[in-house]
PDB file of C-alpha atoms in Angstrom:
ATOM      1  CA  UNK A   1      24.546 114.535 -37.599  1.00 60.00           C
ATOM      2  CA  UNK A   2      26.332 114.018 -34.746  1.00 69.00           C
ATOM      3  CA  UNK A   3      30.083 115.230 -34.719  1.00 80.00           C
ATOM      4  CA  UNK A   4      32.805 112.950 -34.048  1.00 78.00           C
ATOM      5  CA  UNK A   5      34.093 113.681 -30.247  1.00 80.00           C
ATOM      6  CA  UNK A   6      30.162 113.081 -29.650  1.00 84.00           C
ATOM      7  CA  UNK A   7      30.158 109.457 -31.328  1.00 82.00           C
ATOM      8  CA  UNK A   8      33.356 108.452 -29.079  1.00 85.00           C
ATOM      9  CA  UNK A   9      32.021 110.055 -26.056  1.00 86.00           C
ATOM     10  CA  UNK A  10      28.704 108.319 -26.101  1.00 88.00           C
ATOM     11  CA  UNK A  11      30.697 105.187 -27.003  1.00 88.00           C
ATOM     12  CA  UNK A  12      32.885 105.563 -23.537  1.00 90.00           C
ATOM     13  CA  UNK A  13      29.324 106.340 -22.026  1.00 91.00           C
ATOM     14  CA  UNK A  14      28.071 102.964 -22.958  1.00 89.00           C
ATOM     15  CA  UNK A  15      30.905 100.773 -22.485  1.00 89.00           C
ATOM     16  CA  UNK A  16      31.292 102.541 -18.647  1.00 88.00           C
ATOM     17  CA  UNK A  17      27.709 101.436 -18.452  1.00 85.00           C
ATOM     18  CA  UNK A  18      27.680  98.241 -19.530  1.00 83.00           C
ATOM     19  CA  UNK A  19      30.679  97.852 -17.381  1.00 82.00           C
ATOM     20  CA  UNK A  20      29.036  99.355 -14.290  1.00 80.00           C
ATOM     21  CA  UNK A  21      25.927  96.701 -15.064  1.00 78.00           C
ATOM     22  CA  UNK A  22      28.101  93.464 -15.397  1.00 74.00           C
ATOM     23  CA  UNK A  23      30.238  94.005 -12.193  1.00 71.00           C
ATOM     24  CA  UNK A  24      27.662  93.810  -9.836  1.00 67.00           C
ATOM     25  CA  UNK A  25      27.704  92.726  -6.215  1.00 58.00           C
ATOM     26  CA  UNK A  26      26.836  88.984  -7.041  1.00 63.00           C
ATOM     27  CA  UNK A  27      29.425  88.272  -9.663  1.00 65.00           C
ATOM     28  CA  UNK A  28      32.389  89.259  -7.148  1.00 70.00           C
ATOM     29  CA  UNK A  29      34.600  86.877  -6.187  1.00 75.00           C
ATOM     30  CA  UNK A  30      34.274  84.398  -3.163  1.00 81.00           C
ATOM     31  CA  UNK A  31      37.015  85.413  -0.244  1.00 85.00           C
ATOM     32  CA  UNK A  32      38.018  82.327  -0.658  1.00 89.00           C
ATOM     33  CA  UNK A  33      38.877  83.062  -4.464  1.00 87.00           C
ATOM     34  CA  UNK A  34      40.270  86.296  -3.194  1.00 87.00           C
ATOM     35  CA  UNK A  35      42.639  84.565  -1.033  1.00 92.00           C
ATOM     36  CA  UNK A  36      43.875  82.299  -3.868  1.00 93.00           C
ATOM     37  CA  UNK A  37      44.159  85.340  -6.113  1.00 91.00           C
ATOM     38  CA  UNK A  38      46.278  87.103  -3.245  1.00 94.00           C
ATOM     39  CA  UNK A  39      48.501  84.201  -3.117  1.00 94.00           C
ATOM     40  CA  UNK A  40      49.117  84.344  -6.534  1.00 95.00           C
ATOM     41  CA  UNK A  41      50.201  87.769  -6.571  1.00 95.00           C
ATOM     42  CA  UNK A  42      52.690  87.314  -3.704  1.00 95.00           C
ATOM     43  CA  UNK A  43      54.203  84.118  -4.406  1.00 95.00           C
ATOM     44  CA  UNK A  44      56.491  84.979  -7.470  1.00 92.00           C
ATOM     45  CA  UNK A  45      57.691  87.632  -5.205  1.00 91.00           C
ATOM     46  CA  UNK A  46      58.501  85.401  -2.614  1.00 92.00           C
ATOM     47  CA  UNK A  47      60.247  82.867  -5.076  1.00 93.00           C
ATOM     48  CA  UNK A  48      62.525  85.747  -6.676  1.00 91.00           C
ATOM     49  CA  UNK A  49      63.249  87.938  -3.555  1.00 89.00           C
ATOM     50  CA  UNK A  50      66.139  85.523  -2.738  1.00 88.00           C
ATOM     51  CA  UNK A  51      67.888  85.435  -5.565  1.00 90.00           C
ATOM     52  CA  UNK A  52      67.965  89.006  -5.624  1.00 89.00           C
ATOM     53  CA  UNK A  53      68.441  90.703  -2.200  1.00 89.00           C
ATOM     54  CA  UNK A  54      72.047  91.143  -2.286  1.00 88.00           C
ATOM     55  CA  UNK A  55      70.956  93.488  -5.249  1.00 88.00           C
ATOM     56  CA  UNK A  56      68.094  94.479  -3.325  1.00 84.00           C
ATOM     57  CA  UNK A  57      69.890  95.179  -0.294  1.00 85.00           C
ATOM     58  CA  UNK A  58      73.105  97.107  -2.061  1.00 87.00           C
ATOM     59  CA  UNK A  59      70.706  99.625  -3.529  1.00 84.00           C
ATOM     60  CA  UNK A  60      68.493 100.205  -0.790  1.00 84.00           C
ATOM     61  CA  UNK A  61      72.191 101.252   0.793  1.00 85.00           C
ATOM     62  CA  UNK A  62      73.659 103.196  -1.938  1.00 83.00           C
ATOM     63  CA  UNK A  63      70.304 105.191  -2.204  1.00 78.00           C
ATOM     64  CA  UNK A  64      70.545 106.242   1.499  1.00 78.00           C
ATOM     65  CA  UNK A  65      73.828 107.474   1.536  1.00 75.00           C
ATOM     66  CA  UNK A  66      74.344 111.332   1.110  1.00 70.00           C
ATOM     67  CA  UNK A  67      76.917 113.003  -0.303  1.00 59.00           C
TER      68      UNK A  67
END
């Protein structure tokens, strides 16, 4: 009978592998879906930055000054 740390780790083991078999060079992305994905990321960052520089900007400031 198999003890209990060796049930989980051969669980891991085959959920890494099954893993490893599904992402596979021909299920990645398109660039073009990369791109979109890329935009996606950066565009609530460009659509909050200004409303909050001034906050942005004042710490930036207070963290470089010594003393």
């Amino acid at each position: 009978m198999k003890s209990k740390d060796e049930k989980r780790f051969q669980f891991i083991r085959n959920v890494v592998m099954i893993i490893i078999i599904e992402l596979t060079a021909a299920d990645l992305p398109t660039v073009s879906v990369r791109m979109a994905m890329a935009i996606a990321g950066v565009l609530p960052v460009l659509i909050i930055y200004p409303f909050v520089q001034n906050n942005f900007v004042k710490g930036i400031t207070l963290g470089g000054i010594k003393g």
